PDB file of C-alpha atoms and ligand atoms in Angstrom:
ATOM      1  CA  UNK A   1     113.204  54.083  49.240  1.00 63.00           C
ATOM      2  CA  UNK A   2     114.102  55.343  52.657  1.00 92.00           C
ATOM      3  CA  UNK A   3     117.568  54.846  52.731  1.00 97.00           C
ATOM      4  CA  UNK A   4     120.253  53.327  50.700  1.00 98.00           C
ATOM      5  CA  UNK A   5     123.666  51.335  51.548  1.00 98.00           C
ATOM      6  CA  UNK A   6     125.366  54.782  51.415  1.00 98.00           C
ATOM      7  CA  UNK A   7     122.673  57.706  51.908  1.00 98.00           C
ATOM      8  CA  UNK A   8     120.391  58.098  54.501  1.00 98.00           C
ATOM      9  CA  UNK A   9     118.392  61.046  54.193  1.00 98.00           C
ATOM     10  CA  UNK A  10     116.352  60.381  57.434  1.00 97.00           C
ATOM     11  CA  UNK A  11     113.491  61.863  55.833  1.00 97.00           C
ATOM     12  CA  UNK A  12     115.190  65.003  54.201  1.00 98.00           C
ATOM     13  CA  UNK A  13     113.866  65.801  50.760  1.00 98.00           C
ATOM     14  CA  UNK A  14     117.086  65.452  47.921  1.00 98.00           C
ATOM     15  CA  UNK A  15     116.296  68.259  45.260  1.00 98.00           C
ATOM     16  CA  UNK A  16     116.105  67.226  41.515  1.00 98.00           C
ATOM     17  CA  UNK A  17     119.366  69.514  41.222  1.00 98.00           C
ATOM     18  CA  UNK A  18     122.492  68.462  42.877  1.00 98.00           C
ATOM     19  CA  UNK A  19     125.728  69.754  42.858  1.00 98.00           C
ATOM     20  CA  UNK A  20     128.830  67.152  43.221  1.00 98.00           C
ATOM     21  CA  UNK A  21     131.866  68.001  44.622  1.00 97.00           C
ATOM     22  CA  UNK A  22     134.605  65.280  45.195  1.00 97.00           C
ATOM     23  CA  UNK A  23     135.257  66.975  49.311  1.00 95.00           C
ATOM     24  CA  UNK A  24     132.359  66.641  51.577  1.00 97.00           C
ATOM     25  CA  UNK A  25     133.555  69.352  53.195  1.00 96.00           C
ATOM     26  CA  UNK A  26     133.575  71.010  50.340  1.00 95.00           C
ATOM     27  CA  UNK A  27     129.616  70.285  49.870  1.00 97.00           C
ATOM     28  CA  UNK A  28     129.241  71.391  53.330  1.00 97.00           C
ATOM     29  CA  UNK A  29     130.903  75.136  52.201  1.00 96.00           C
ATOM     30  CA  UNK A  30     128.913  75.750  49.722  1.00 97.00           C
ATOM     31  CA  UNK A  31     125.494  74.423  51.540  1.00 98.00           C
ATOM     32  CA  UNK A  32     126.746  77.217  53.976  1.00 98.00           C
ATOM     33  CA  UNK A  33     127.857  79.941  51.958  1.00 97.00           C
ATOM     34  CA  UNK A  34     124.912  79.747  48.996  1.00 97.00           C
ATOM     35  CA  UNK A  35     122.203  77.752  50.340  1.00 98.00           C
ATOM     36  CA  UNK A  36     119.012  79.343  52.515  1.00 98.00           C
ATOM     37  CA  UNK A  37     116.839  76.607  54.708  1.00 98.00           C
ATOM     38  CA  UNK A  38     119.824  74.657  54.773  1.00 98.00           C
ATOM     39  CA  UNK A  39     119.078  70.348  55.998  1.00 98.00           C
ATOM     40  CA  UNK A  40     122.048  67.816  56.009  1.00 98.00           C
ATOM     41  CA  UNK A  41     120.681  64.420  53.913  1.00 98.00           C
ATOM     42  CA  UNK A  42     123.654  62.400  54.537  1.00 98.00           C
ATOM     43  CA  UNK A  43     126.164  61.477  57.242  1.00 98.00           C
ATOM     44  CA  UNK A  44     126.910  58.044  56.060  1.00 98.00           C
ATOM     45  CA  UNK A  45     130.697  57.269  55.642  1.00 98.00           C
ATOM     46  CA  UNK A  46     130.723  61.710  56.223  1.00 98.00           C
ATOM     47  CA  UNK A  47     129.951  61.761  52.755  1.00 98.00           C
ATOM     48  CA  UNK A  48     127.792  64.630  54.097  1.00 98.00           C
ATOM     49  CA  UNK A  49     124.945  66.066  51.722  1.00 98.00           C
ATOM     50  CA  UNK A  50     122.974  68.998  51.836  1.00 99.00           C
ATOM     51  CA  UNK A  51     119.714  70.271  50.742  1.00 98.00           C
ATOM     52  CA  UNK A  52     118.213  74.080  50.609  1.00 98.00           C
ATOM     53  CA  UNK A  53     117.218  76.874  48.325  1.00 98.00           C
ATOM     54  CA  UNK A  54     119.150  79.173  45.869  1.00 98.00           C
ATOM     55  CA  UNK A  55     117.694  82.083  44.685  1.00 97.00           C
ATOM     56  CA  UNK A  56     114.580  80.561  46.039  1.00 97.00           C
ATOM     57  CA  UNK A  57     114.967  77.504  44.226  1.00 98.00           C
ATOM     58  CA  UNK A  58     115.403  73.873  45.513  1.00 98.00           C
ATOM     59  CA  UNK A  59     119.235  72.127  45.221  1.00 98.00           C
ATOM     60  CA  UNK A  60     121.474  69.686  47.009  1.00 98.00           C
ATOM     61  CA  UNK A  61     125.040  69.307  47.030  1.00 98.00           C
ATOM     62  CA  UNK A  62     126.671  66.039  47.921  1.00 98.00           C
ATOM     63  CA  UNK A  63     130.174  64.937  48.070  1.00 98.00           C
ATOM     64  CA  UNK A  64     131.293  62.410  45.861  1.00 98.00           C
ATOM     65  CA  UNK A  65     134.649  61.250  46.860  1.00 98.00           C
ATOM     66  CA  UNK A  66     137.513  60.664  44.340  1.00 98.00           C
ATOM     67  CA  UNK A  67     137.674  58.264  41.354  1.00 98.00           C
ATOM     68  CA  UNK A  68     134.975  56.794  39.242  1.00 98.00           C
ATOM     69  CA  UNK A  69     133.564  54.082  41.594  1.00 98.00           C
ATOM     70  CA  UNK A  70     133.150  56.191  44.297  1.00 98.00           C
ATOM     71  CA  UNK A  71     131.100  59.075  42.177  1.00 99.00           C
ATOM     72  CA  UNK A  72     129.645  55.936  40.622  1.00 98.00           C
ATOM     73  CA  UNK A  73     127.968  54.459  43.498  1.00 98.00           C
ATOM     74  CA  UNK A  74     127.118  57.654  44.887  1.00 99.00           C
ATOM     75  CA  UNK A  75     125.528  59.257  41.618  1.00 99.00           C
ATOM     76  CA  UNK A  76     123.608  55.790  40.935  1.00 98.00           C
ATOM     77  CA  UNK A  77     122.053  55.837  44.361  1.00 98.00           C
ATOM     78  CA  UNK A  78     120.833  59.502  43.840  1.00 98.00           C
ATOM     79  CA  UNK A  79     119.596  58.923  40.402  1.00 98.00           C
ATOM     80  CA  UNK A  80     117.889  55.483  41.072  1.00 98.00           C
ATOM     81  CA  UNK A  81     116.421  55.655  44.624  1.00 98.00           C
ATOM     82  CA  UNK A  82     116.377  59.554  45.286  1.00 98.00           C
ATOM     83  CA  UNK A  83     115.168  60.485  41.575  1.00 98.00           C
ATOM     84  CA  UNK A  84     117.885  62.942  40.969  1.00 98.00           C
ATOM     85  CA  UNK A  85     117.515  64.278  37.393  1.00 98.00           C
ATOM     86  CA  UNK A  86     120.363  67.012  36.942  1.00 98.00           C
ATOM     87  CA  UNK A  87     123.649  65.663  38.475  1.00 98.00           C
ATOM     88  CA  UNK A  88     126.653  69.047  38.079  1.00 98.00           C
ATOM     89  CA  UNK A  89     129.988  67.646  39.165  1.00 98.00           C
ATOM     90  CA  UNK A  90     131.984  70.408  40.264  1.00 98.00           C
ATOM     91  CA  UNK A  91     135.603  70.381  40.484  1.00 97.00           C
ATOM     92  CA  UNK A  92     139.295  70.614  39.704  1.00 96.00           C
ATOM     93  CA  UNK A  93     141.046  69.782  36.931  1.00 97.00           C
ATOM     94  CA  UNK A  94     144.727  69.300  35.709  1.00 96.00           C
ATOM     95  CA  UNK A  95     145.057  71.497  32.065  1.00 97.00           C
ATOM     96  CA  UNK A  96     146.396  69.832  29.035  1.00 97.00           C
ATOM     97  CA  UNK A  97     146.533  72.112  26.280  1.00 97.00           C
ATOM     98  CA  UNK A  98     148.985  75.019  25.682  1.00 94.00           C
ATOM     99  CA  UNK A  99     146.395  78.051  25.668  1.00 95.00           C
ATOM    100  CA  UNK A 100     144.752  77.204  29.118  1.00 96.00           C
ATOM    101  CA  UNK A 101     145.816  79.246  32.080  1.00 93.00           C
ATOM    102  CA  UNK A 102     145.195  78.291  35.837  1.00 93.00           C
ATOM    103  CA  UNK A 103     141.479  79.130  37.231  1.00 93.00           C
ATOM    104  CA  UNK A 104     140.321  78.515  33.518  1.00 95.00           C
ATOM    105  CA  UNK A 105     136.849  77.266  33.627  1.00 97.00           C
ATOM    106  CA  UNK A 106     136.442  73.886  31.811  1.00 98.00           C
ATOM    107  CA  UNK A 107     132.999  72.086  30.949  1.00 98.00           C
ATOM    108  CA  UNK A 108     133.073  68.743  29.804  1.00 98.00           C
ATOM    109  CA  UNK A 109     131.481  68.113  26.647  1.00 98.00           C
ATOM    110  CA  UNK A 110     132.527  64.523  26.778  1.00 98.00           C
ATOM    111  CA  UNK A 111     134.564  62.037  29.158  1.00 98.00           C
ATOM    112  CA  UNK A 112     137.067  59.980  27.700  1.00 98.00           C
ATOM    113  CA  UNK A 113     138.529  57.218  30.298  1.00 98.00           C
ATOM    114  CA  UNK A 114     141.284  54.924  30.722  1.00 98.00           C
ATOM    115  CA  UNK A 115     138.907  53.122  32.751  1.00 98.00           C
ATOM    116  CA  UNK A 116     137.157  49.846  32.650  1.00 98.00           C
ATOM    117  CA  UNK A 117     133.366  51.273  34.117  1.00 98.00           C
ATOM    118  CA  UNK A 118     131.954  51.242  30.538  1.00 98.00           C
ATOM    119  CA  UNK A 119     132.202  47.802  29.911  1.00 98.00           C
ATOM    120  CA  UNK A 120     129.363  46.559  32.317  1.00 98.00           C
ATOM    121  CA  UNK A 121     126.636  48.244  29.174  1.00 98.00           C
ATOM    122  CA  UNK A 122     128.561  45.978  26.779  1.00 98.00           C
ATOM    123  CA  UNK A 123     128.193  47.645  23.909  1.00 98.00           C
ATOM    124  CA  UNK A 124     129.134  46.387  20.562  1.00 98.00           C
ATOM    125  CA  UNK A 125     132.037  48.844  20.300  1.00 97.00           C
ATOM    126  CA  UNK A 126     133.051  51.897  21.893  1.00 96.00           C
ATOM    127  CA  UNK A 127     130.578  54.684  23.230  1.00 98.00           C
ATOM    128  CA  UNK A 128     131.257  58.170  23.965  1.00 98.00           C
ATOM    129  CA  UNK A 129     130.471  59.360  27.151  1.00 98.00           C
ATOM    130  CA  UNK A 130     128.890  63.104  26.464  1.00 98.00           C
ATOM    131  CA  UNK A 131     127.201  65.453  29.380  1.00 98.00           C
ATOM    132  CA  UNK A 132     123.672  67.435  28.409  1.00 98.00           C
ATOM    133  CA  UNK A 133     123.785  69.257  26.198  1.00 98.00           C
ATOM    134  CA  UNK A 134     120.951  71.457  27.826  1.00 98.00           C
ATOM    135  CA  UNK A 135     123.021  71.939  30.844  1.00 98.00           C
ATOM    136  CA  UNK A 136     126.382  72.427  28.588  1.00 98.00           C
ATOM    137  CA  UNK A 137     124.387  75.255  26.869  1.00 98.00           C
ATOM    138  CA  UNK A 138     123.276  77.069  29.756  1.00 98.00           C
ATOM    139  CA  UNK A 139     125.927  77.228  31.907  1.00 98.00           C
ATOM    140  CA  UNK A 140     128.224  78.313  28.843  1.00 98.00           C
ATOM    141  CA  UNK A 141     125.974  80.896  28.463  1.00 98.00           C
ATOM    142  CA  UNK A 142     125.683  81.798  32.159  1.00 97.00           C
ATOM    143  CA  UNK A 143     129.567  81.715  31.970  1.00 97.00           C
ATOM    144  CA  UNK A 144     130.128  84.468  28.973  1.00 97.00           C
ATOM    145  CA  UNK A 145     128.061  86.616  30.399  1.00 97.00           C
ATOM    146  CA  UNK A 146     129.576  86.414  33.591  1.00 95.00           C
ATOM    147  CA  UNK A 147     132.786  87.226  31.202  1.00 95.00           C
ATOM    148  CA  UNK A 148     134.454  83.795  32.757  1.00 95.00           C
ATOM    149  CA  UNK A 149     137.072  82.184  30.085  1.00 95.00           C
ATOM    150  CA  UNK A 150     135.949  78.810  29.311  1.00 97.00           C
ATOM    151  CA  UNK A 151     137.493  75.969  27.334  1.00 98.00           C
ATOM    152  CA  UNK A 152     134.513  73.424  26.441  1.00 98.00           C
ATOM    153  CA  UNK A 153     135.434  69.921  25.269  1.00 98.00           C
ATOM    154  CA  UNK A 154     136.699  66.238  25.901  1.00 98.00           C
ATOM    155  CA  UNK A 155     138.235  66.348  29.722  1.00 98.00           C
ATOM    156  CA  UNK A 156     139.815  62.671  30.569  1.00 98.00           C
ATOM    157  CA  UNK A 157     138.303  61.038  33.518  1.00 98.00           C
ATOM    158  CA  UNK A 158     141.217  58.790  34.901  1.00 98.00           C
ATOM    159  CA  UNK A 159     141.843  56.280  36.588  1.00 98.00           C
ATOM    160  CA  UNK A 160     145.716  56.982  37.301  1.00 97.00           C
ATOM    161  CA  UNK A 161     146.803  59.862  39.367  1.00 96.00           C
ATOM    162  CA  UNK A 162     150.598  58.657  39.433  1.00 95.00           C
ATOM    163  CA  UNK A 163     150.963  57.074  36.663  1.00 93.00           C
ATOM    164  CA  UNK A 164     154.082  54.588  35.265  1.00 93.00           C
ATOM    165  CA  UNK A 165     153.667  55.935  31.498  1.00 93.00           C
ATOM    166  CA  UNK A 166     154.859  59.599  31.673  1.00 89.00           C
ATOM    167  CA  UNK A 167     153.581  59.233  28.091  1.00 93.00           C
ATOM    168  CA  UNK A 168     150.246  58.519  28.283  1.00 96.00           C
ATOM    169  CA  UNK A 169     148.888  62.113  28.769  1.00 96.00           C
ATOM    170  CA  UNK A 170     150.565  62.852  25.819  1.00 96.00           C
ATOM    171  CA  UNK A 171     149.054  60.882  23.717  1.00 97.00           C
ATOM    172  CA  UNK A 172     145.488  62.186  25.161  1.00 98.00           C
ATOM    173  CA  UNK A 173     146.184  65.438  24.523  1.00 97.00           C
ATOM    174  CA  UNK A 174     147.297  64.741  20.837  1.00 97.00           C
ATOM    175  CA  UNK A 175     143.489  64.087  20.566  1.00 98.00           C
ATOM    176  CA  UNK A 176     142.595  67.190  21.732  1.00 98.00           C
ATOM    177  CA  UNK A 177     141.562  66.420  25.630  1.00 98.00           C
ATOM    178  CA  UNK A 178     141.256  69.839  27.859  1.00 98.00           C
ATOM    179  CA  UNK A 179     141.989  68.221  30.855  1.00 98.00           C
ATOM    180  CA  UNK A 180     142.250  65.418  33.415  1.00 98.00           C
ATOM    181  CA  UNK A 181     140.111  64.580  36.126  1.00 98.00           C
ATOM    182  CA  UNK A 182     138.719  61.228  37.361  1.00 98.00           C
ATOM    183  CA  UNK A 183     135.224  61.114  37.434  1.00 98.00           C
ATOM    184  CA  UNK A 184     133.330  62.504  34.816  1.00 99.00           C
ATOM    185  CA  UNK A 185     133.100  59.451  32.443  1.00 99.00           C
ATOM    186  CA  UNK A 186     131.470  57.368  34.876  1.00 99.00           C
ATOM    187  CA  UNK A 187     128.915  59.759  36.051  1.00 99.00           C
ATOM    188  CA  UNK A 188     128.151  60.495  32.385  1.00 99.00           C
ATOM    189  CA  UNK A 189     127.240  57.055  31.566  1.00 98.00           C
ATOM    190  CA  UNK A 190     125.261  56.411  34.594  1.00 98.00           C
ATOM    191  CA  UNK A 191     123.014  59.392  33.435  1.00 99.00           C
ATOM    192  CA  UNK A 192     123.182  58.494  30.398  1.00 98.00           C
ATOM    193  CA  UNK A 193     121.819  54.640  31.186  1.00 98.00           C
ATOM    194  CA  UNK A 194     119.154  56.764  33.336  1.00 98.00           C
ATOM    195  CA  UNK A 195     118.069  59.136  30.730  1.00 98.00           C
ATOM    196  CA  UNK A 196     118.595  62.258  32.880  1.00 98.00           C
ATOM    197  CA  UNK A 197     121.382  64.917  32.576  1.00 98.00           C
ATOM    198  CA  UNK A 198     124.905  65.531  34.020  1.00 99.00           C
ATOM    199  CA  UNK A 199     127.660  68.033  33.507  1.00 98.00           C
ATOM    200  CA  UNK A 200     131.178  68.495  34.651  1.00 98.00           C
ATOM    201  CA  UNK A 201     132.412  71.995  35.381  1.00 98.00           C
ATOM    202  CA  UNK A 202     135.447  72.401  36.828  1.00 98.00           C
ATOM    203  CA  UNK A 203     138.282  74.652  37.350  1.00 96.00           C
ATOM    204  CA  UNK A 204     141.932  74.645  36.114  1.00 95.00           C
ATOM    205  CA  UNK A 205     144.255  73.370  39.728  1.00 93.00           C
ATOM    206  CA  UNK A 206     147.468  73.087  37.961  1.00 93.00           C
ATOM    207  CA  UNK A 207     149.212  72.540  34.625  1.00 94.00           C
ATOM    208  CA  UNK A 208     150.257  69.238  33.397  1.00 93.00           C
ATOM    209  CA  UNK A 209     153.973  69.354  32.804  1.00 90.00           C
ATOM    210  CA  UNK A 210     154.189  72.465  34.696  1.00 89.00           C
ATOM    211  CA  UNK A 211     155.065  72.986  38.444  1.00 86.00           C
ATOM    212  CA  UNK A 212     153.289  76.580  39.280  1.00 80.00           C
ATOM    213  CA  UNK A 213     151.459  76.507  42.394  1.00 75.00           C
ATOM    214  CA  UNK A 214     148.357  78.071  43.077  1.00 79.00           C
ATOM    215  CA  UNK A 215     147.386  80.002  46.324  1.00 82.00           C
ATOM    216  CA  UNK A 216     144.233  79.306  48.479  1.00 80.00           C
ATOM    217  CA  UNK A 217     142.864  82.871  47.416  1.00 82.00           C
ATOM    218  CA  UNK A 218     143.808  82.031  44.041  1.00 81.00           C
ATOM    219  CA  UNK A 219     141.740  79.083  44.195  1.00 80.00           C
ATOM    220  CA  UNK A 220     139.240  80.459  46.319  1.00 80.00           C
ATOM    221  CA  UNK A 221     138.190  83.038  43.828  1.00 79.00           C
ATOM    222  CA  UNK A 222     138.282  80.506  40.526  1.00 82.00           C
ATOM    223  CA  UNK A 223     135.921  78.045  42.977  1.00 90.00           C
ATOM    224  CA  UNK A 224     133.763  81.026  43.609  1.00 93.00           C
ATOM    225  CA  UNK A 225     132.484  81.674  39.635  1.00 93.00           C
ATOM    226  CA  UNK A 226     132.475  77.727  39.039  1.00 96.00           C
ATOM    227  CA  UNK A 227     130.037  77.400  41.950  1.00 97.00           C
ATOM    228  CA  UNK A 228     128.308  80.151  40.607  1.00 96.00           C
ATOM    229  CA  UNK A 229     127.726  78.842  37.423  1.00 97.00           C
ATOM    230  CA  UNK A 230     126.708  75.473  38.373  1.00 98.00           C
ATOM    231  CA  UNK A 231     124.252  76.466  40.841  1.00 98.00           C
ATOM    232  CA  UNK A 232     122.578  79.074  38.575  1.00 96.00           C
ATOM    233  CA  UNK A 233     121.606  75.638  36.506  1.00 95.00           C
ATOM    234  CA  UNK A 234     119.339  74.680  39.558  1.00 92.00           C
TER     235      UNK A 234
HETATM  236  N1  HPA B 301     145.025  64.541  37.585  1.00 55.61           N
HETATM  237  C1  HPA B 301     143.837  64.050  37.914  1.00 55.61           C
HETATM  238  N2  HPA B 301     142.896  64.773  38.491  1.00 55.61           N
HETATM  239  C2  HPA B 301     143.151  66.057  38.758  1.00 55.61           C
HETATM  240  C3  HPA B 301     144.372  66.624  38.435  1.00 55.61           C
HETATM  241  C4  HPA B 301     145.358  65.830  37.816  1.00 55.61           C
HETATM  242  O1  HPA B 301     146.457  66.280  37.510  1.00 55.61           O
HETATM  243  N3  HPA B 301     144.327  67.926  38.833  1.00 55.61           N
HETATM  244  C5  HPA B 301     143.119  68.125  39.373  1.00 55.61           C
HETATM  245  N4  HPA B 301     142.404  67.004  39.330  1.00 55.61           N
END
């Protein structure tokens, strides 16, 4: 397959590695600052994509946009016409539990969702949408020894960023969910459906309940060993 109704490569390889950021222009940053031999694979919609080396090694990041269609669509196409077989999302995510501090690295273990997507594999009950657990391994790994604090469990992939129940979170977190983001379920179960592996990684943005407010070198640096640990998976 050439092309797809939202990648064209125009001939540029897609590694078996990718790294999925919800900002394009995020992919394009870290194509720039970590990537040698450096080819843009997609333009379509500005979604842009990027493939190079790392540490010698072949990867692509690819933005993803926001929500669990878009990464949906997006990780489907890469998976199913592009043969895509390790899918890292990277990203940020809004803490839930008392002993998590801002920058915190999370890795989802699992997705839980408010969302609809799993229905379509009609399943005879409920299914738990987990990542690899060979990626989950390594990059905790890769994280303690990079002496990063992690929290590793359920994150909630959402479909509600302002939500009408100022209850609902609550009621997540009395289950034990890290954090909230709003993708990870559905690129989970699209692996998952595939038989190759995904992982979320993300970073701690803000605090739910909580009104801090993080600075761009604050960030900066958190983004920095998140990126780090997700590319040395490639
Ligand atoms: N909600 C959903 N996604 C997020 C959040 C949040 O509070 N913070 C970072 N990503």
């Amino acid at each position: 397959m050439t092309s797809t109704p939202h990648i064209d490569p125009k001939g540029v390889d897609i590694a078996e590695t990718i790294l999925l950021p919800g900002d394009p222009l995020r992919a394009k940053f870290i194509a720039e600052t970590y990537f040698d031999d450096i080819r843009c694979f997609n333009e379509v919609r500005n979604m842009l994509g990027f493939t190079g080396t790392y540490q010698g090694r072949p990867v692509s990041v690819m933005g993803t946009g926001m929500g669990i269609p878009s990464i949906s669509l997006y990780s489907y196409e890469l998976i199913h016409h592009f043969g895509v077989k390790n899918l890292i999302r990277v990203g940020t995510c809004g803490a839930m539990q008392e002993n998590m501090e801002l920058y915190d690295v999370v890795i989802a273990q699992g997705a839980s969702t408010d969302s609809n997507y799993l229905q379509q594999f009609d399943l005879p009950g409920q299914w738990a949408p987990l990542s690899s657990y060979r990626l989950l391994e390594k990059a905790k790994r890769v994280a303690d020894e990079r002496g990063q604090r992690t929290h590793v469990g359920n994150v909630l992939s959402s479909d509600v960023f302002y939500g009408a129940d100022p209850d609902a979170l609550g009621r997540w977190m009395k289950m034990g969910i890290l954090a909230v983001e709003m993708e990870s379920a559905g690129l989970f179960a699209n692996a998952a459906a595939a038989g190759v592996d995904a992982l979320g990684i993300f970073t701690v943005s803000d605090k739910i309940g909580s009104d801090v407010k993080t600075t761009p070198e604050e960030r900066q640096t958190a983004f920095t060993a998140m990126i780090e640990i997700a590319l040395d998976l490639a």
